[in-house]
Short mmCIF file of C-alpha atoms in Angstrom, two decimals:
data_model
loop_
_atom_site.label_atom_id
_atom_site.label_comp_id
_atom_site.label_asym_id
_atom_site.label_seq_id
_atom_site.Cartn_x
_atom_site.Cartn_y
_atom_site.Cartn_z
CA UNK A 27 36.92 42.07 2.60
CA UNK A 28 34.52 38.90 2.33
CA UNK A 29 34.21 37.93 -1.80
CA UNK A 30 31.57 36.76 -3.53
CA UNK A 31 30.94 33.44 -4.13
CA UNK A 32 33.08 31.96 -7.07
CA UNK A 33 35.43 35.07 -6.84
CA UNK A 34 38.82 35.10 -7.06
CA UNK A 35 39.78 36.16 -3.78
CA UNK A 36 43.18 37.29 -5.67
CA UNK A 37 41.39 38.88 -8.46
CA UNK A 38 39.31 41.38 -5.97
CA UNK A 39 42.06 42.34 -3.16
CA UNK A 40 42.42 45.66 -2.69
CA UNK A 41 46.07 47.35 -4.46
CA UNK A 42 47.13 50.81 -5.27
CA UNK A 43 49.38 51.88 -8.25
CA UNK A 44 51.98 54.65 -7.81
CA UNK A 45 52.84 56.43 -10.76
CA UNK A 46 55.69 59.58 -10.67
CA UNK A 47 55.85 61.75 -13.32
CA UNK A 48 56.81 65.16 -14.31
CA UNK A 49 54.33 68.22 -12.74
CA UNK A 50 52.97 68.76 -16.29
CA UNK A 51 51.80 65.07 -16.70
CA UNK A 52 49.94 65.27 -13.53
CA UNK A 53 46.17 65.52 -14.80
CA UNK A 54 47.23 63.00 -17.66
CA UNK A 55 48.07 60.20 -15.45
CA UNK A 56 45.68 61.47 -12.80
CA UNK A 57 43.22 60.82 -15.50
CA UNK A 58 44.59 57.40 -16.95
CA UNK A 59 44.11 56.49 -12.93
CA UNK A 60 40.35 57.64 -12.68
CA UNK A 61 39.57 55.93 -16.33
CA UNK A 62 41.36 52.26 -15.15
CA UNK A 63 39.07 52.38 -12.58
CA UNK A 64 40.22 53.63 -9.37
CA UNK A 65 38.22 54.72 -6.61
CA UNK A 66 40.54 57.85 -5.28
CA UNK A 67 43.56 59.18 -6.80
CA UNK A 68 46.09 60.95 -3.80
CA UNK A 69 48.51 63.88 -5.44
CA UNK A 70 51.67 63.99 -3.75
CA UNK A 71 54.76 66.24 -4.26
CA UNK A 72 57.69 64.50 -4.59
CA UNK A 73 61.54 65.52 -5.71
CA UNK A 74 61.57 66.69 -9.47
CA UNK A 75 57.62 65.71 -10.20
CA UNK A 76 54.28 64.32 -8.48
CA UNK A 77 53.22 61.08 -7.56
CA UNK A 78 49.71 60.01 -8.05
CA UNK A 79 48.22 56.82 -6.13
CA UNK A 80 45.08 55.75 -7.15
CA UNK A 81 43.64 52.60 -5.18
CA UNK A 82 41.44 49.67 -7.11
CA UNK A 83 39.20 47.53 -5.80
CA UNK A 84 39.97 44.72 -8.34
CA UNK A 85 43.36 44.19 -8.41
CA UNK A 86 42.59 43.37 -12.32
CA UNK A 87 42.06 46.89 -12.67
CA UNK A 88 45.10 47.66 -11.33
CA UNK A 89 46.80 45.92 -13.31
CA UNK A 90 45.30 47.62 -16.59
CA UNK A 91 46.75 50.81 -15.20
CA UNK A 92 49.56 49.87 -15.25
CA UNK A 93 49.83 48.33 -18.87
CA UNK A 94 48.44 51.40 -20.04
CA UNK A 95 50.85 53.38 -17.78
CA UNK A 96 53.90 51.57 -18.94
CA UNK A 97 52.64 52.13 -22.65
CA UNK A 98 52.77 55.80 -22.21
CA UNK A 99 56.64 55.53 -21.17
CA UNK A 100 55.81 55.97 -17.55
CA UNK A 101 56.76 53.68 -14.59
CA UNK A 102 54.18 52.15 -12.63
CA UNK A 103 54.28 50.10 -9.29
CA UNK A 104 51.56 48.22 -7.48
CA UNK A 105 51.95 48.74 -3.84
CA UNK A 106 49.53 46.17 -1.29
CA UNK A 107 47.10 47.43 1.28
CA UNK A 108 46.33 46.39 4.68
CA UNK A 109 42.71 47.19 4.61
CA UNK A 110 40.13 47.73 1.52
CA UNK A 111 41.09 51.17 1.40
CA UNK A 112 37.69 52.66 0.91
CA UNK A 113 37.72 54.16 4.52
CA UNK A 114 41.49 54.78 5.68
CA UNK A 115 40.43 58.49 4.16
CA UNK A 116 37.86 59.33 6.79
CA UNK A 117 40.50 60.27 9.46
CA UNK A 118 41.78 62.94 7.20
CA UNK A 119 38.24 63.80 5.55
CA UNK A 120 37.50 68.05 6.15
CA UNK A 121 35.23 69.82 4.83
CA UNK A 122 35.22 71.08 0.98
CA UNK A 123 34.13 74.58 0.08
CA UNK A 124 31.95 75.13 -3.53
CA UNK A 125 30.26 78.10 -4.38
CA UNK A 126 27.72 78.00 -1.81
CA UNK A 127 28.28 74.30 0.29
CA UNK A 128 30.87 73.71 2.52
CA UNK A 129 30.81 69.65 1.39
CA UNK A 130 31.11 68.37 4.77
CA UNK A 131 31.35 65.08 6.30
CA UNK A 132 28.90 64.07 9.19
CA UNK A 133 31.38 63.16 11.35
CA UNK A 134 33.80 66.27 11.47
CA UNK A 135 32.89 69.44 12.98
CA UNK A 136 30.60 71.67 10.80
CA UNK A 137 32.84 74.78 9.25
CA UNK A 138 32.28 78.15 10.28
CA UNK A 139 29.94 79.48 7.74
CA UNK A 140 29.36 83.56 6.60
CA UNK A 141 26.44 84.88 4.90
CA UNK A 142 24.78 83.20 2.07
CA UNK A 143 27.27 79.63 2.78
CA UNK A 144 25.72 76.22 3.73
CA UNK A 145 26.80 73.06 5.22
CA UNK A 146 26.10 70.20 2.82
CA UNK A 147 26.31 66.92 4.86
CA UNK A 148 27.91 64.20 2.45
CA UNK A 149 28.79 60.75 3.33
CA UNK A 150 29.94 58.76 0.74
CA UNK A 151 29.64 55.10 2.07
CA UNK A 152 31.20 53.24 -0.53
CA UNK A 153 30.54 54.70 -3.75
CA UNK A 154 32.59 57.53 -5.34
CA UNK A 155 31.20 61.27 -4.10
CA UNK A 156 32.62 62.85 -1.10
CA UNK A 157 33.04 66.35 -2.70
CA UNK A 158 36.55 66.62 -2.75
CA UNK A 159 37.35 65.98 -6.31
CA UNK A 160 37.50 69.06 -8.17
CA UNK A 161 34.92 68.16 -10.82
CA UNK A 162 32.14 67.55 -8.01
CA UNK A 163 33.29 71.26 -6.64
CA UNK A 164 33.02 72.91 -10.08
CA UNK A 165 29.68 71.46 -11.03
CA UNK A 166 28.43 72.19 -7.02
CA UNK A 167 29.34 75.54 -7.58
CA UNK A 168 27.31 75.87 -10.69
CA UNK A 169 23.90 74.65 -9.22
CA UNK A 170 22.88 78.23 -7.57
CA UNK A 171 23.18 79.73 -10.44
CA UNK A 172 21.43 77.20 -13.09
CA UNK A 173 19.15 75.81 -10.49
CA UNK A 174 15.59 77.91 -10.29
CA UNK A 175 12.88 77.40 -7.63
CA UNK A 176 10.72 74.10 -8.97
CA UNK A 177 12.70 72.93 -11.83
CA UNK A 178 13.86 69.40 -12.62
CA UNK A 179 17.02 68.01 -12.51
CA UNK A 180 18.80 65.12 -13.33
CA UNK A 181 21.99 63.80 -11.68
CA UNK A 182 24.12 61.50 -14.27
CA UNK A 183 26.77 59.37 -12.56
CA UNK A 184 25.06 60.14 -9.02
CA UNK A 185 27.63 58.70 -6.71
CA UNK A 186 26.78 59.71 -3.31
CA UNK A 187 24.26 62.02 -4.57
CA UNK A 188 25.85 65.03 -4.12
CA UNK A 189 25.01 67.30 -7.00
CA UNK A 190 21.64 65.68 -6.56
CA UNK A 191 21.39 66.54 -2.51
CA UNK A 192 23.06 70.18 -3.66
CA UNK A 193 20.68 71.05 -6.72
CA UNK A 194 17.48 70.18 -4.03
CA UNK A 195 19.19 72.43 -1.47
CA UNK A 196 18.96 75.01 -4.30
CA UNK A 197 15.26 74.47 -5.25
CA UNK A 198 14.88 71.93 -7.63
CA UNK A 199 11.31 70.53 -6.87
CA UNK A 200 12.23 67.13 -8.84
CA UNK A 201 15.58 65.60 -8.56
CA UNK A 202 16.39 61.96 -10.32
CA UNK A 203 19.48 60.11 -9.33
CA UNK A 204 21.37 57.57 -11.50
CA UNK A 205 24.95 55.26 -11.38
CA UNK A 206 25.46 51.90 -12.29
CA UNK A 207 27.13 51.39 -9.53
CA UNK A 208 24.73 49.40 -6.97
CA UNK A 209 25.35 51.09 -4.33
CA UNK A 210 24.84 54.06 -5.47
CA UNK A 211 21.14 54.73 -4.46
CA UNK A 212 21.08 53.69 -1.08
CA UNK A 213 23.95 56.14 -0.23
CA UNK A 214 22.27 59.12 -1.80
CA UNK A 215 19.11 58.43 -0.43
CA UNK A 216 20.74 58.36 3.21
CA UNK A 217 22.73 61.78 2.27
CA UNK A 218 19.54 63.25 0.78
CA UNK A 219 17.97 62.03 3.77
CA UNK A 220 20.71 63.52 5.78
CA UNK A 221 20.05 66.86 4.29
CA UNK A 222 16.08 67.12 4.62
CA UNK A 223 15.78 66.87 0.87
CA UNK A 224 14.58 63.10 0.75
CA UNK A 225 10.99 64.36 -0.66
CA UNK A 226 12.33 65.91 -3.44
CA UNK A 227 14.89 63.24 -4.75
CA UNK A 228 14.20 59.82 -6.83
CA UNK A 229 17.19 57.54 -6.70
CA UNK A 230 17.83 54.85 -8.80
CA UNK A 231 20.45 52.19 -11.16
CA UNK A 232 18.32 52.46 -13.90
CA UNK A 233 20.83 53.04 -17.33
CA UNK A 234 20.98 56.11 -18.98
CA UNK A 235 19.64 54.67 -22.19
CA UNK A 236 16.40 53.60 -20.30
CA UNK A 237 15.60 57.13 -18.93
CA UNK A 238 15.95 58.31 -22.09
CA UNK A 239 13.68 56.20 -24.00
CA UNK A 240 10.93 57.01 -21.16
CA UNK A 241 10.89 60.47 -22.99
CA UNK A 242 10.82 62.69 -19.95
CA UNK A 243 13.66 65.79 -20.36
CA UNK A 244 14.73 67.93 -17.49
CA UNK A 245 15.30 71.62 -16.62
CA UNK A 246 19.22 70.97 -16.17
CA UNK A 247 21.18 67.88 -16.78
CA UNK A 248 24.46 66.96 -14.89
CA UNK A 249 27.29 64.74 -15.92
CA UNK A 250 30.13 64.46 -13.78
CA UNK A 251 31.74 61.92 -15.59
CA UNK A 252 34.82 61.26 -17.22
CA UNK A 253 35.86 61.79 -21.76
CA UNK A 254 35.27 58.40 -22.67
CA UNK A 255 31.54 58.04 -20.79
CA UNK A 256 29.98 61.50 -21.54
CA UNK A 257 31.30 60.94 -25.64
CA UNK A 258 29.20 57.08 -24.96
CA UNK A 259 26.52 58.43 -23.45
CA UNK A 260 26.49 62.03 -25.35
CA UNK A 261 23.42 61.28 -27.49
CA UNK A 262 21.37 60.54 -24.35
CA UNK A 263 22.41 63.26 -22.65
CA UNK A 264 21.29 65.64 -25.18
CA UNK A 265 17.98 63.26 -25.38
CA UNK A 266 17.19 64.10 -21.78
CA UNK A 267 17.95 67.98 -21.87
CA UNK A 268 14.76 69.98 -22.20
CA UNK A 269 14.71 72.13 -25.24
CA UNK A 270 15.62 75.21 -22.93
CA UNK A 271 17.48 73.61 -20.62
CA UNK A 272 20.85 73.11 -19.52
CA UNK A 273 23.41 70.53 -19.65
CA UNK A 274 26.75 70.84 -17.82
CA UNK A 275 29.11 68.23 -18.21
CA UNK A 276 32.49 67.77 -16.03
CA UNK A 277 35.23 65.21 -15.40
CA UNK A 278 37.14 66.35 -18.46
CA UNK A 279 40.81 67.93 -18.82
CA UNK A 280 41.61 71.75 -19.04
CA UNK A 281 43.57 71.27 -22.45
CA UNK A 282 41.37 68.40 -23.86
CA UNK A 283 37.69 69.00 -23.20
CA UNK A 284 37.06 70.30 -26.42
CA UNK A 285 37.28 67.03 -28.22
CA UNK A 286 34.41 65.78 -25.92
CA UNK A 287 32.22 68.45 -27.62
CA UNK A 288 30.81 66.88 -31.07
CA UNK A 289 29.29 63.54 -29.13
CA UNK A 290 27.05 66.24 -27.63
CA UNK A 291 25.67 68.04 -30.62
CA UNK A 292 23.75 69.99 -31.42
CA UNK A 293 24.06 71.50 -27.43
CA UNK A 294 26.92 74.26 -27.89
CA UNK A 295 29.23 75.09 -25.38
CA UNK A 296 28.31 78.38 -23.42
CA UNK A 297 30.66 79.06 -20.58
CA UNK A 298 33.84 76.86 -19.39
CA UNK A 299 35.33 76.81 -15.33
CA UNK A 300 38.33 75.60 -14.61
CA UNK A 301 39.78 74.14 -11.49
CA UNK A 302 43.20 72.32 -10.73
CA UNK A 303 43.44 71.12 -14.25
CA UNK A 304 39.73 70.12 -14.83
CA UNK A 305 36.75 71.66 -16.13
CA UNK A 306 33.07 71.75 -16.21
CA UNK A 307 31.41 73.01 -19.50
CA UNK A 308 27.83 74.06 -19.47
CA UNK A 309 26.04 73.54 -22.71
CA UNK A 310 22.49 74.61 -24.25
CA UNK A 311 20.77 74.47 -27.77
CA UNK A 312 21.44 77.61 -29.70
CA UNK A 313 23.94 79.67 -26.91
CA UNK A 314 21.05 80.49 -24.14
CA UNK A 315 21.52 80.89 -20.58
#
């Protein structure tokens, strides 16, 4: 991978850490992974625990993980890659069932589908989105149900757009976008494009903090982020909820989301799902919908 100019062509190689732990520690170190940085975390069953593999695109990053790793009493080892390991998943990419979607990538056959199920075409370029994640699935699942014909919607933390592409599938007449991450636009403005929902999405880098302070609030509010971001960006989250609307938040851990809670006062907690360890919480001012 070609670096910028100045970089340390050290620095930005491509590495993956391999933690093992016990089964129990799985979404804890899972988690640590995701926070360091890392761009996918692989689960694999191994004798007497799991081992988790998350790969970094700065090999800095990497080697936070495993400081913190090592600090929690766990072993951690940085194994090299071949490639920049943002595309050695495609060969074993399939398509990802939530609530209504199958989450499907445009270059795998398109599931068979039964009545009332959709294929959602998702290609993630670079950026983090392809579906599979169980915190994308949970809050995907959610959008038929929070989603009404016409209402307004804004996607926190876009990725590849695919809560944004799956909330327009549902209805939404307005849809904005947002990630920090550059390259996050372009690739869910090709998905929404993908999709036939390019009309009804806005896609953009702009900070949180700035669409706030525009003043505009939407119907429902999406956050599939991870603790430490959604308690940062809590008090913008709320700013940007409508007074009856809806914000669900997700990238946080079955037995720790709770804590998470207070940065988004005064939104209360309403209904939790759970998958694999994770959760999605849906929150509204005074206990509606």
């Amino acid at each position: 991978m070609a670096t910028a100019p100045g970089e340390d062509p050290v620095a930005s190689a491509w590495a993956r850490v391999a933690i093992v732990a016990e089964v129990e520690l799985a979404e804890v170190v899972a988690d640590l992974l995701w926070q360091a940085g890392a761009a996918g975390v692989e689960e694999q069953d191994v004798d007497g625990g799991t081992r988790l593999i998350g790969g970094f695109e700065q090999r800095t990053d990497a080697a936070g993980a495993c400081v913190t790793a090592e600090r929690m009493g766990l072993v951690a080892e940085v194994l090299e890659v071949d490639d920049d390991g943002l595309d050695a998943w495609r060969a074993w990419a399939a398509p990802e069932r939530a609530g209504r979607f199958w989450v499907t990538p445009p270059w795998v056959d398109a599931p068979s589908t039964g009545p009332g199920e959709e294929v959602l075409w998702i290609d993630p370029g670079r950026t983090f989105g392809s579906g599979s994640h169980p915190t994308t699935r949970l809050v995907l699942a959610l959008l038929d149900e929070l989603v009404a014909p016409g209402a307004s919607v804004l996607d926190v933390g876009c990725g590849s757009g695919v809560l944004a592409v799956g909330a327009a599938r549902c209805g939404a007449g307005s849809v904005v976008a947002t990630d920090i991450d550059p390259g996050a636009p372009a690739a869910t403005v090709a998905n929404a494009e993908r999709n036939g929902v390019a009309g009804s999405i806005t896609a953009t880098d702009r900070p949180l903090a700035d669409l706030a302070a525009d003043g505009r609030t939407y119907d429902v509010v999406l956050g599939n982020l991870l603790a430490p971001v959604i308690v940062e960006l809590g008090a913008a989250l709320v700013a940007c909820t409508a007074p009856d609307g809806v914000l669900v938040v997700s990238g946080l851990l079955e037995d720790r989301w709770e804590a998470t809670m207070p940065a988004l006062a005064p939104l209360v907690p309403v209904a939790v799902v759970a998958d694999d360890g994770w959760v999605a919480v849906r929150l509204t001012r005074g206990g509606g919908r």
